[in-house]
Short mmCIF file of C-alpha atoms and ligand atoms in Angstrom, two decimals:
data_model
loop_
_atom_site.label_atom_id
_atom_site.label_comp_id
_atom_site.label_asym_id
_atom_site.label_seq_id
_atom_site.Cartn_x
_atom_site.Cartn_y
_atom_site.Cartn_z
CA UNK A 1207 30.50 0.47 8.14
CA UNK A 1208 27.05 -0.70 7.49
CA UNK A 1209 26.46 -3.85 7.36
CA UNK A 1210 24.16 -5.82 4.54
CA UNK A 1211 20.50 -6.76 5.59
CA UNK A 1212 20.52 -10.61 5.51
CA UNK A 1213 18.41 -12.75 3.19
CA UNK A 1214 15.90 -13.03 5.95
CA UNK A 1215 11.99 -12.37 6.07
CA UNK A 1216 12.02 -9.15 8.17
CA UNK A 1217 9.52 -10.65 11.50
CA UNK A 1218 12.64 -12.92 11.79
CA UNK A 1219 10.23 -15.23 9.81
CA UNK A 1220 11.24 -18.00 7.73
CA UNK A 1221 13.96 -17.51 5.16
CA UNK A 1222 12.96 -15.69 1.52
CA UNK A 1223 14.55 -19.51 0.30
CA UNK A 1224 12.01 -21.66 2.59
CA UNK A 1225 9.27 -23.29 0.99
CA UNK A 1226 5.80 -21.97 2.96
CA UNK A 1227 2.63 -23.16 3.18
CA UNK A 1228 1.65 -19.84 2.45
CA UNK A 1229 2.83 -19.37 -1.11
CA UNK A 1230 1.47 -23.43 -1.03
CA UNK A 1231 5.21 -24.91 -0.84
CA UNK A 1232 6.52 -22.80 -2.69
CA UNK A 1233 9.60 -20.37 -1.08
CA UNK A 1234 8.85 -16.54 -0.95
CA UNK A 1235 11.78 -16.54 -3.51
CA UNK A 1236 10.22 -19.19 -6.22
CA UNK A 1237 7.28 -16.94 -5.48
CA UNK A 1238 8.15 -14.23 -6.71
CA UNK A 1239 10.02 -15.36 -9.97
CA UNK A 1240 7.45 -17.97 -11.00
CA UNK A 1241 3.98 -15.92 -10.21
CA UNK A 1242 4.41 -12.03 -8.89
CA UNK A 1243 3.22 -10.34 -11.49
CA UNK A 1244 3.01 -12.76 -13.79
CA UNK A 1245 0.59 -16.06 -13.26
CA UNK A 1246 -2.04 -16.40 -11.09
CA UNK A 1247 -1.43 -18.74 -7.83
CA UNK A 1248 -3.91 -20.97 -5.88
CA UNK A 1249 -3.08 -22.02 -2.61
CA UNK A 1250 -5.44 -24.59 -0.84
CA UNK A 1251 -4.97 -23.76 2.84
CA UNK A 1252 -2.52 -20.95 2.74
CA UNK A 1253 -3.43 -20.07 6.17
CA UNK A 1254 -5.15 -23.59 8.17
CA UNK A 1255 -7.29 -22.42 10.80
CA UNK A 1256 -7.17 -18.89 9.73
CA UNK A 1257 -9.43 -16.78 11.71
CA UNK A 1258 -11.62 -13.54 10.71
CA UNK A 1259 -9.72 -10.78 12.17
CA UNK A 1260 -12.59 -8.82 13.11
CA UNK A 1261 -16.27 -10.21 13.90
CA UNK A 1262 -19.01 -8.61 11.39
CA UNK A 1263 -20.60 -6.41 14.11
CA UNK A 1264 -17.09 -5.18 14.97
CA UNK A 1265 -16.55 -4.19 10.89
CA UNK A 1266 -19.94 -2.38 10.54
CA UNK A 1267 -19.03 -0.46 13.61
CA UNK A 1268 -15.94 0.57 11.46
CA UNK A 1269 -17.83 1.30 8.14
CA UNK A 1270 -20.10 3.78 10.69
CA UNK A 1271 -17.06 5.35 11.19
CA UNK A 1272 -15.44 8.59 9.22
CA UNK A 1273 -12.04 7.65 9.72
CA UNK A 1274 -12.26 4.71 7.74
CA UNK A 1275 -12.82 3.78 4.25
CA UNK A 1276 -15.59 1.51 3.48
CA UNK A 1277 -18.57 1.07 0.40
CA UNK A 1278 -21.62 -1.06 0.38
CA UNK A 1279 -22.05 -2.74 -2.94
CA UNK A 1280 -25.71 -4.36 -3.45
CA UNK A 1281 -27.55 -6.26 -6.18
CA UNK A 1282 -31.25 -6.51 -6.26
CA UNK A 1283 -33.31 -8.08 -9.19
CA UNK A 1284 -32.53 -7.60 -12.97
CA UNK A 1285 -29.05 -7.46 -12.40
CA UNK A 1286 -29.33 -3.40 -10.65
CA UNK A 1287 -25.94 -2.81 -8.79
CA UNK A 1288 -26.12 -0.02 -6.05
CA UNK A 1289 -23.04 1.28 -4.64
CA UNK A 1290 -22.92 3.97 -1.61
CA UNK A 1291 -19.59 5.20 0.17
CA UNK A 1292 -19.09 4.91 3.15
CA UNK A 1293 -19.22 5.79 6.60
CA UNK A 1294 -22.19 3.72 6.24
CA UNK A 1295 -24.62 4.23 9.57
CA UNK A 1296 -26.94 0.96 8.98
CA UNK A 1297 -25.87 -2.10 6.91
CA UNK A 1298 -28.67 -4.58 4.98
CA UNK A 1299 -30.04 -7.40 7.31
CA UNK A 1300 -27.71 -9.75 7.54
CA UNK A 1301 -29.99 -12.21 5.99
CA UNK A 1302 -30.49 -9.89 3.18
CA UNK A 1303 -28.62 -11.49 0.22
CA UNK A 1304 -26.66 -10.14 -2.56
CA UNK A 1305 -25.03 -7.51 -0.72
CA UNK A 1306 -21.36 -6.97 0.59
CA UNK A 1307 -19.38 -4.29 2.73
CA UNK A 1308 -15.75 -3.35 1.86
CA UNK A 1309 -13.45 -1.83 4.83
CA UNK A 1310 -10.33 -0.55 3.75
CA UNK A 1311 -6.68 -0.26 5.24
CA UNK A 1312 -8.00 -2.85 8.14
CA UNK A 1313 -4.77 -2.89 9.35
CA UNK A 1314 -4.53 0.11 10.53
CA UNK A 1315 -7.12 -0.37 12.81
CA UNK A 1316 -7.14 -4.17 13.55
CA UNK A 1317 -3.96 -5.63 14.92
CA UNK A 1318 -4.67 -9.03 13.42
CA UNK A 1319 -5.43 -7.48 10.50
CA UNK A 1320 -1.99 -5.94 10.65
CA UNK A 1321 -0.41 -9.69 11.31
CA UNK A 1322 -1.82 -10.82 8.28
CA UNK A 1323 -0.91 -8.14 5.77
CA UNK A 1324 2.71 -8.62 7.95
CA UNK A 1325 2.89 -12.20 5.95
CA UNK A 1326 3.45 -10.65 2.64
CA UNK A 1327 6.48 -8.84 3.85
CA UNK A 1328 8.53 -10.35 1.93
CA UNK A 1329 7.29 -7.66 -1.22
CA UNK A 1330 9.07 -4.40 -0.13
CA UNK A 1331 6.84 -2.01 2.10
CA UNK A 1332 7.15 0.46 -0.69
CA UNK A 1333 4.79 -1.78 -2.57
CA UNK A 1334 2.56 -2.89 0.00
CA UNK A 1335 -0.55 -1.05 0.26
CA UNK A 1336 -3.21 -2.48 2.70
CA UNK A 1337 -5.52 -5.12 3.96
CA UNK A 1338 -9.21 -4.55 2.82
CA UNK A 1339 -11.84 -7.20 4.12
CA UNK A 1340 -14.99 -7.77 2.71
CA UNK A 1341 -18.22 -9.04 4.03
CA UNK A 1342 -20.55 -10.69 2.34
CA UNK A 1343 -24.20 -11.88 2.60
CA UNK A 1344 -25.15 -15.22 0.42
CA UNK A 1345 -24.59 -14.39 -3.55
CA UNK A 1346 -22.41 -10.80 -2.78
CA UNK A 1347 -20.00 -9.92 -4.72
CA UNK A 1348 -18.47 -6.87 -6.58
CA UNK A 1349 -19.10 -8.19 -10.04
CA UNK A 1350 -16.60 -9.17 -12.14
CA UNK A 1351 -13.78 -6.76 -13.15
CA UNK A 1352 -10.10 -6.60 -13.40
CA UNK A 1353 -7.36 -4.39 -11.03
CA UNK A 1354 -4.31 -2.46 -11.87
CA UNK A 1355 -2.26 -3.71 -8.48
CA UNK A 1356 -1.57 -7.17 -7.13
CA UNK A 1357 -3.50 -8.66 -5.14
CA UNK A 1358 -3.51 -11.81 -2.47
CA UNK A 1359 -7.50 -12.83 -1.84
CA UNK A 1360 -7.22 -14.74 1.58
CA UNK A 1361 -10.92 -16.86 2.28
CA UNK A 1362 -10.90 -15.61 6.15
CA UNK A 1363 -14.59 -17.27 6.81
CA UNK A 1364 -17.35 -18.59 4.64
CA UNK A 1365 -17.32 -19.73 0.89
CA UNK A 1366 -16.39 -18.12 -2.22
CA UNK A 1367 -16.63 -19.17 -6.01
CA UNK A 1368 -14.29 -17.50 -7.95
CA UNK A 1369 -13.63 -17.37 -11.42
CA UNK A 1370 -10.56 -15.43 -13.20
CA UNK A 1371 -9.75 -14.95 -16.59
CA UNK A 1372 -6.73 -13.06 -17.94
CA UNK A 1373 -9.20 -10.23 -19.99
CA UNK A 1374 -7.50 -7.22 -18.42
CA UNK A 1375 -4.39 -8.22 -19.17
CA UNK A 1376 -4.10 -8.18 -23.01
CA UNK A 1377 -7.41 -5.87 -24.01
CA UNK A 1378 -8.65 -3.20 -22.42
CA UNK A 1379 -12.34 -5.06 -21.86
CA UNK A 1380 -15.67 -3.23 -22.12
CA UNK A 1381 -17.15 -2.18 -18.57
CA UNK A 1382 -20.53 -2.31 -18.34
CA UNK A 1383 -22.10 1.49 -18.80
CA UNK A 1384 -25.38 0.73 -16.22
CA UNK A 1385 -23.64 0.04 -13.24
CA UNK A 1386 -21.92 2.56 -11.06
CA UNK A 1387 -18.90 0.14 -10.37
CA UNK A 1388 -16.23 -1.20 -12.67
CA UNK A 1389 -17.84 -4.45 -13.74
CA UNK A 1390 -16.87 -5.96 -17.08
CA UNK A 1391 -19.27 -6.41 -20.11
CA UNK A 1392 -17.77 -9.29 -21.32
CA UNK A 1393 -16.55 -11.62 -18.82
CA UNK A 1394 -14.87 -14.48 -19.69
CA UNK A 1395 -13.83 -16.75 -17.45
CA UNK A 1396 -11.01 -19.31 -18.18
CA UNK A 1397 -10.75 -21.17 -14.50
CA UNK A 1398 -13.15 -21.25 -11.68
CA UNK A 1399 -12.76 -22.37 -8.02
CA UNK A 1400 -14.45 -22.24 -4.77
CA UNK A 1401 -12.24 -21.04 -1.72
CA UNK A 1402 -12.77 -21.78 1.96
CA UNK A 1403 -11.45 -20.54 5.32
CA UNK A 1404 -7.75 -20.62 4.58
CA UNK A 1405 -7.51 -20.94 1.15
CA UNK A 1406 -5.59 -18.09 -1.14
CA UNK A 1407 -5.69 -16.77 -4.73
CA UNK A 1408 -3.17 -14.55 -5.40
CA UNK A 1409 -4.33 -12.70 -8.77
CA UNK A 1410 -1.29 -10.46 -10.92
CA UNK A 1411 -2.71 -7.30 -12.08
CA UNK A 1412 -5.17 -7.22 -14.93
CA UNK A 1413 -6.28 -10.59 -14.29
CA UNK A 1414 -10.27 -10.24 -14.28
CA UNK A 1415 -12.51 -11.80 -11.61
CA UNK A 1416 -15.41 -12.30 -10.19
CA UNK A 1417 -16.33 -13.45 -6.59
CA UNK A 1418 -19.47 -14.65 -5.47
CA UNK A 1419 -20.38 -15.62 -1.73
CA UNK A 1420 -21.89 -19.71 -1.39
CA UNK A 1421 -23.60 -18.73 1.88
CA UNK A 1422 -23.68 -15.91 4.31
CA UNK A 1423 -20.74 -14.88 6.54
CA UNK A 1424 -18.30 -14.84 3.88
CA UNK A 1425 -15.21 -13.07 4.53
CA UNK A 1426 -12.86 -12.33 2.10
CA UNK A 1427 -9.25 -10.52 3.25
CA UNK A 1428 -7.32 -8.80 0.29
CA UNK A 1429 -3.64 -7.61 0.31
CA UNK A 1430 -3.37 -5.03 -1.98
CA UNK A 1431 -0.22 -3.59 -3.34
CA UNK A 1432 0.16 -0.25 -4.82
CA UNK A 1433 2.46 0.84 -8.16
CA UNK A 1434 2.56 4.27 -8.85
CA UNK A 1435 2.26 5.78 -12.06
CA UNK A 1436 5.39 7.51 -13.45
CA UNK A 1437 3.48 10.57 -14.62
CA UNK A 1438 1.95 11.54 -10.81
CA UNK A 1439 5.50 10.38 -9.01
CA UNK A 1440 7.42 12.91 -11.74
CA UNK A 1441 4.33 15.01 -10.20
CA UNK A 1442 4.58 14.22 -6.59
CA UNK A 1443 8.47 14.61 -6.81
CA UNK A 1444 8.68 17.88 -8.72
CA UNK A 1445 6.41 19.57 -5.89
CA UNK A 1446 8.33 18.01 -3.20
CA UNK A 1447 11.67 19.04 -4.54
CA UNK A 1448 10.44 22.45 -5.57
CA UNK A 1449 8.63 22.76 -2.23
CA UNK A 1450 12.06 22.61 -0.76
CA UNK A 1451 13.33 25.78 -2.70
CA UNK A 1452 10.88 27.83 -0.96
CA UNK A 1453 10.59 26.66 2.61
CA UNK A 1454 8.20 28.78 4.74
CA UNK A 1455 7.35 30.88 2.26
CA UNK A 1456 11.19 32.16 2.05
CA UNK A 1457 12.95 32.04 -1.39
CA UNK A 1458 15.79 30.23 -1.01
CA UNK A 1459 19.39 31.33 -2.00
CA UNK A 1460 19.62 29.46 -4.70
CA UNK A 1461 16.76 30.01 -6.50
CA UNK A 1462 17.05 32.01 -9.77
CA UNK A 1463 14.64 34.59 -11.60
CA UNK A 1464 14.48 34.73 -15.25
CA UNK A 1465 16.13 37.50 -17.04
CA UNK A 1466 16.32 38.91 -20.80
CA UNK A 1467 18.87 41.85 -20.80
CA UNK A 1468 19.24 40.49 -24.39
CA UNK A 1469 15.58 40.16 -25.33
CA UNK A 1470 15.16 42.17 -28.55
CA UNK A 1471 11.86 44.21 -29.43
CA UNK A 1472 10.07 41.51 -31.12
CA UNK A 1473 7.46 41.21 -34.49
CA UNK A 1474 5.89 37.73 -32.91
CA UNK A 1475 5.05 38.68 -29.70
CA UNK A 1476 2.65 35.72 -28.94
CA UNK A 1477 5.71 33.36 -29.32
CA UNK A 1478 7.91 31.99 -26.18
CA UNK A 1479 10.93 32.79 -26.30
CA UNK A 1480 13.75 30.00 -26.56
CA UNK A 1481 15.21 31.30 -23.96
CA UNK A 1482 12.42 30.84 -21.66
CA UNK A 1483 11.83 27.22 -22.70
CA UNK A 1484 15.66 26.23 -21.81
CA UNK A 1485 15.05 28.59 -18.46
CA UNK A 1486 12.08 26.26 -17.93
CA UNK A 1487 14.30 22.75 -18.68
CA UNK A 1488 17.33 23.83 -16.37
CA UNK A 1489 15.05 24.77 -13.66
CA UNK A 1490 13.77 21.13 -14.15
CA UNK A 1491 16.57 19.29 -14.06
CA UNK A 1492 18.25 21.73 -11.88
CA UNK A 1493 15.62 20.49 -9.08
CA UNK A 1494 15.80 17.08 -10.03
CA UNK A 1495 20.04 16.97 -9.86
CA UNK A 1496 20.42 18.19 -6.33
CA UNK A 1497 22.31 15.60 -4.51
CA UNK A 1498 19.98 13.19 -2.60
CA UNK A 1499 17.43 15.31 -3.13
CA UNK A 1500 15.24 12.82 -5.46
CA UNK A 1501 16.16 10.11 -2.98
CA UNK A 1502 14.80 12.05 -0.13
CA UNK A 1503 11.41 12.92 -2.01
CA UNK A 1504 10.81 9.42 -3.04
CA UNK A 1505 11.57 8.18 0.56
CA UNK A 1506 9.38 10.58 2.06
CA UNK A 1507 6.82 10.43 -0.63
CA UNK A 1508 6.73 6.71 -0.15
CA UNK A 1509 6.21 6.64 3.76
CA UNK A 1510 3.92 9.76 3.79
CA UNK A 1511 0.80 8.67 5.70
CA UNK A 1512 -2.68 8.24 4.08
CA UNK A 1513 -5.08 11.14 4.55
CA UNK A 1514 -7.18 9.52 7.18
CA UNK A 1515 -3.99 8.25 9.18
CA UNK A 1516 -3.36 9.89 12.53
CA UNK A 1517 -1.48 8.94 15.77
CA UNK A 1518 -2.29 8.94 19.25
CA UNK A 1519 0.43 10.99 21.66
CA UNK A 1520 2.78 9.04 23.37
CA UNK A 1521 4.74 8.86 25.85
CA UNK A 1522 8.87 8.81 26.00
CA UNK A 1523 10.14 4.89 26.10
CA UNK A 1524 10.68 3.58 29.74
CA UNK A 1525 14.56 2.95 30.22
CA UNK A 1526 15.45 -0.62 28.93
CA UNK A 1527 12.75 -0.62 26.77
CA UNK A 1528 12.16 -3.04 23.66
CA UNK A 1529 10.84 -0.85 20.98
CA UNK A 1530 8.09 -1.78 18.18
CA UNK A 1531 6.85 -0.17 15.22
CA UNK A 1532 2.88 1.23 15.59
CA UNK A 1533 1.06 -0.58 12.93
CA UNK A 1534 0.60 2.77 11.06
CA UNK A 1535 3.76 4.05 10.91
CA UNK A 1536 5.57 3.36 7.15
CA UNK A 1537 9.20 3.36 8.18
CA UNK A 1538 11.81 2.48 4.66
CA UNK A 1539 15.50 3.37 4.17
CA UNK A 1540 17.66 4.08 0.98
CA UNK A 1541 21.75 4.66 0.83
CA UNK A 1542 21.76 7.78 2.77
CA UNK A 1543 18.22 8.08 5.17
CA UNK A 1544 15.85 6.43 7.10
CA UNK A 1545 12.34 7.70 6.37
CA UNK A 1546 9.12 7.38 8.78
CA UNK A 1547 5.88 8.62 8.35
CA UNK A 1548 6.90 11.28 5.40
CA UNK A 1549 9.85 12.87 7.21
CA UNK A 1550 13.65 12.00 6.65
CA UNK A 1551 16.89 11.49 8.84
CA UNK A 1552 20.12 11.36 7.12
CA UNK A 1553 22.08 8.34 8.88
CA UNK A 1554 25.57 6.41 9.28
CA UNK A 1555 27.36 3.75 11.22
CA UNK A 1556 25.56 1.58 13.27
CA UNK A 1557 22.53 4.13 13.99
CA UNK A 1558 21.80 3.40 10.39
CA UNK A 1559 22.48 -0.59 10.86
CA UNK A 1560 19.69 -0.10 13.73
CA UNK A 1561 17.44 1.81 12.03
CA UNK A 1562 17.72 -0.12 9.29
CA UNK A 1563 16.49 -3.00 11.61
CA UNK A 1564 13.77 -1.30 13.03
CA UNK A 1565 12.31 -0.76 9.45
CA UNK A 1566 12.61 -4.01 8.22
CA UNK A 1567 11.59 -5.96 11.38
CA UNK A 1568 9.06 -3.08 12.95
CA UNK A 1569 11.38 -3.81 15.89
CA UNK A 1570 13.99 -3.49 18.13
CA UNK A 1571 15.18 -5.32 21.20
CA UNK A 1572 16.23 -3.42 24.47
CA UNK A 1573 19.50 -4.77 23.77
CA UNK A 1574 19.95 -2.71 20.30
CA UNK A 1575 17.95 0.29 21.51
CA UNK A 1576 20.89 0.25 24.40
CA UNK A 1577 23.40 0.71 21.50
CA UNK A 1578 21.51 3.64 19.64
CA UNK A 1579 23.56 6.97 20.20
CA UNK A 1580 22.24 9.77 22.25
CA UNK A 1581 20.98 11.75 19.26
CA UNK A 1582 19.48 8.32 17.47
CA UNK A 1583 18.13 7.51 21.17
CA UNK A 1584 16.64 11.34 21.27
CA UNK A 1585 15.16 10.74 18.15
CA UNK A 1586 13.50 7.45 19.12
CA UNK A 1587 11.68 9.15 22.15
CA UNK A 1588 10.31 11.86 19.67
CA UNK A 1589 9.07 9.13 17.79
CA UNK A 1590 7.49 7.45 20.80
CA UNK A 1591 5.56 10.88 22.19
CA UNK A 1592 4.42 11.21 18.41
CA UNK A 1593 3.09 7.88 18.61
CA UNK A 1594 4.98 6.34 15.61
CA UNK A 1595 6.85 3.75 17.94
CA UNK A 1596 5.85 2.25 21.39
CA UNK A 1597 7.41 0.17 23.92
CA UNK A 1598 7.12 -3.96 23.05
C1 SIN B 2169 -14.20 -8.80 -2.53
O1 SIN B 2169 -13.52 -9.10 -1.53
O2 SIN B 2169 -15.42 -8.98 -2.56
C2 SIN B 2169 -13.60 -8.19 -3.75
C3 SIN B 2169 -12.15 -8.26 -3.82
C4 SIN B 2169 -11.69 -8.07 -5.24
O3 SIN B 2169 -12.32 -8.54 -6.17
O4 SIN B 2169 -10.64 -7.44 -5.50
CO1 CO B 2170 -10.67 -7.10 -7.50
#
C-alpha cells in the first residue's frame, strides 16, 4: 500500500552511497558511520566557489531586526569579552577588530542560506536545527569552548584558524568564571588548521574549539543539529498528551478523578497515601499508552515552529500547479501521520506515498499533486493560504 522511500538524498540529490565532495569523497553513508558523532572531519573545499549567502550590510540589517536571533561578541584589551543580545541597532566599525556578529536560523530568512543547510539532508530533519552565520572582523572569535550538538563549520568568505581538541568530550572542562560566554579555562588544543572559502570542519559534539578570524570579512556558516534531552521530551510529551485530555478547557470522557471510598481515618496524616501514588503512575502511563498518541506528540513536537517563526498568508495553488515546501515549514512523517508545522494528519494509500514525498523532497511535481485526492488536495490549499507551501 505504501511504498518504501528509496535510498535517495531527498532534493533528488546524489545517492546516500555516492562519494561527495562535500563529506571530501567520502559518501553521505561512510559519513555517517566513520565520523557523525564520533571523529572530527576536515574537508578542504567542501563547497569550491562557495559564496556568502548574505552580504555583511544585508546581515546587520537582520541583527537590527526583532524577529531574528543574533549576539555581538567583542574582545578588547586584557583579554575582556563583551557579549550583548541582539536585535543589535549599530554594529562595531567594520575595521574595528576583535569583534564578531552571530545571526541565527539564517535559513529561515535567506533562501541560499536555506540551500546550504538543504546539503546536510541527508541527517533526518528531526535532527537538523539551523544555519547560523557569523561575521567576523580581523582576530573575532567566540573563544574557545565546546557544544552539546553537531555541528558542520562551512568557511563561506575570509580566513579562519581553527584549533579543536576533544576536552568536552571526556571531562567536563573548567569555563572561565570572567567572561559572560562559555569559554574554556583550559584549552587544549590537539590539531589546528586554517580554513578558507569552501573549506569544512565538521566537529561531533563535545569536541572543543576555538576560531579566530586571519583578516576581516570572515564568514563562517554553521549547521547545527539539535538532540533533545530525554528529561524535557518526557516533559514536552506528558503536556502534549495530557493537553489532549482536556481540549478547550472541556474534561474529556475519559478522564478519571481520584476516589477513596476505602480511605480509613488515619494516625499519619502527613503521609500519601499508596493509593494516590499508583493513581498518580496509571494516570502516567495511562497517557503515555493511548494508541498513537506518543507518536503524534513527538511528530508534532518535532515540527512545532520556533517562537519567532511566522508565515505570510497565501494564496490557494493555481490549477496544475508544482508545489514546494516554504523554507520554514518542518514537514516529517512516522507509520501513521504526516506532521507540518506542529499539527498532524493521519494518512494512507498513496496520499501518504505523496506526502511522504513532499516531506522528504520539500516538493511535489504538478504531475503528483494531480494524483492527491480531493480531501489531500483540500488540505494542500489550506496549507498554501497558511503559507506553509507555495506554488514552484
Ligand atoms: C563562529 O562562527 O564564530 C562560532 C561557531 C562555533 O564555534 O560554534
Ligand atoms: Co561552537
Amino acid at each position: 500500500m505504501i511504498s518504501k522511500t528509496h535510498a535517495r538524498t531527498p532534493a533528488d540529490g546524489p545517492s546516500i552511497d555516492h562519494p561527495t565532495p562535500l563529506l571530501g569523497g567520502l559518501s553521505p553513508a561512510q559519513f555517517m558511520r566513520r565520523h557523525w558523532q564520533k571523529q572530527p572531519l576536515l574537508v578542504r573545499q567542501a563547497l569550491p566557489g562557495v559564496q556568502a549567502p548574505i552580504d555583511r550590510l544585508a546581515l546587520a540589517q537582520l541583527a537590527a531586526s526583532e524577529d531574528v536571533e543574533s549576539r555581538l561578541v567583542s574582545q578588547s584589551p586584557g583579554d575582556r569579552w563583551s557579549l550583548r543580545q541582539g536585535p543589535i541597532a549599530k554594529l562595531p566599525a567594520w575595521s574595528k577588530p576583535q569583534w564578531t556578529l552571530l545571526v541565527q536560523g539564517l535559513d529561515l530568512h535567506v533562501p541560499a542560506a536555506h540551500e546550504l543547510l538543504s546539503r546536510f539532508r541527508f541527517v533526518p530533519e528531526a535532527r537538523l536545527d539551523d544555519l547560523m552565520l557569523s561575521y567576523a572582523s580581523d582576530g573575532g572569535g567566540v573563544g574557545p569552548h565546546f557544544d552539546s550538538y553537531d555541528v558542520f563549520l562551512i568557511q563561506v568568505s575570509g580566513k579562519r584558524h581553527w584549533r579543536i581538541g576533544r576536552q568536552g568530550v571526556a571531562t567536563t572542562g573548567t569555563l572561565r568564571d570572567d567572561v559572560p560566554l562559555k569559554v574554556l579555562a583550559d584549552f587544549e588544543p590537539e590539531q589546528d588548521f586554517v580554513l578558507e572559502a569552501g573549506d569544512m570542519l565538521y566537529l561531533p559534539p563535545g569536541w572543543a574549539h576555538d576560531g579566530v578570524a586571519v583578516g576581516g570579512d570572515c564568514m563562517t556558516a554553521s549547521v547545527g543539529f539539535r538532540s533533545p534531552w530525554r528529561g524535557e521530551l518526557a516533559n514536552e510529551l506528558l503536556v502534549r498528551l495530557t493537553d489532549e485530555d482536556s481540549e478547550d478547557g472541556q474534561r474529556s470522557p475519559r478522564d478519571r478523578m481520584y476516589a477513596d471510598p476505602k480511605q480509613l481515618a488515619t494516625e499519619a496524616p502527613g503521609r500519601i497515601p499508596d493509593e494516590l501514588v499508583a493513581f498518580a503512575r496509571e494516570a502516567v502511563l495511562k497517557a503515555v499508552a493511548q494508541p498513537l498518541a506518543l507518536e503524534r506528540a513527538l511528530g508534532e513536537a518535532l515540527t512545532e515552529p520556533k517562537p519567532r517563526v511566522f508565515f505570510d498568508a497565501g494564496e490557494a495553488l493555481p490549477e496544475g500547479a508544482a508545489v514546494q515546501l516554504h523554507a520554514r515549514s518542518r514537514m516529517m512523517y512516522d507509520a501513521a501521520h504526516v506532521f507540518i508545522n506542529g499539527a498532524s494528519f493521519r494518512a494512507g494509500g498513496r496520499d501518504a506515498t505523496l506526502m511522504r514525498r513532499l516531506a522528504d523532497r520539500h516538493a511535489l511535481t504538478s504531475a503528483e499533486v494531480a494524483r492527491l485526492s480531493e480531501g489531500a488536495r483540500d488540505l494542500l490549499d489550506q496549507w498554501a493560504e497558511d503559507g506553509w507551501v507555495v506554488p514552484a
